[in-house]
C-alpha positions as a printed Julia matrix, in Angstrom:
50×3 Matrix{Float64}:
  27.08   10.82   -1.42
  24.15    8.72   -0.17
  21.5    11.05   -2.02
  23.48   10.23   -5.25
  23.63    6.62   -4.6
  19.87    6.62   -3.76
  18.99    8.54   -7.2
  21.23    5.91   -9.11
  19.59    3.09   -7.21
  16.11    4.6    -8.14
  17.04    4.69  -11.86
  18.55    1.49  -11.81
  22.08    2.48  -12.45
  23.43    0.32   -9.74
  22.56   -2.86   -8.1
  20.96   -3.44   -4.76
  24.24   -4.68   -3.57
  26.39   -1.72   -4.67
  23.67    0.59   -3.34
  24.0    -1.02   -0.01
  27.85   -0.6     0.05
  27.61    3.01   -0.85
  25.27    3.85    1.67
  25.92    1.4     4.39
  22.17    0.49    4.23
  22.72   -3.26    3.75
  22.28   -4.25    7.54
  19.47   -1.95    8.1
  17.82   -3.24    4.88
  18.07   -6.68    6.09
  16.62   -5.93    9.56
  13.58   -3.93    7.84
  13.21   -6.89    5.41
  12.72   -9.31    7.93
  10.55   -7.25   10.0
   8.52   -6.56    6.65
   8.38  -10.45    6.02
   7.03  -11.0     9.81
   4.58   -8.31    9.13
   3.11  -10.07    5.98
   3.12  -13.35    7.73
   1.12  -11.9    10.48
  -1.28  -10.33    8.2
  -1.68  -13.48    6.05
  -2.36  -15.51    9.41
  -4.92  -12.87   10.75
  -6.57  -12.56    7.29
  -7.25  -16.21    7.41
  -8.63  -16.16   10.85
 -11.25  -13.17    9.87
């Protein structure tokens, strides 16, 4: 089920929201997305310092 949803997401057959609902990854994705933006901010900050 999750694999099927993932393949559909990869091929663009379903939206990000539908994918999240099918796989239950919406909460996880929010967390990882926030983590990623923090990493990106940190990288920009440090690259400005170097």
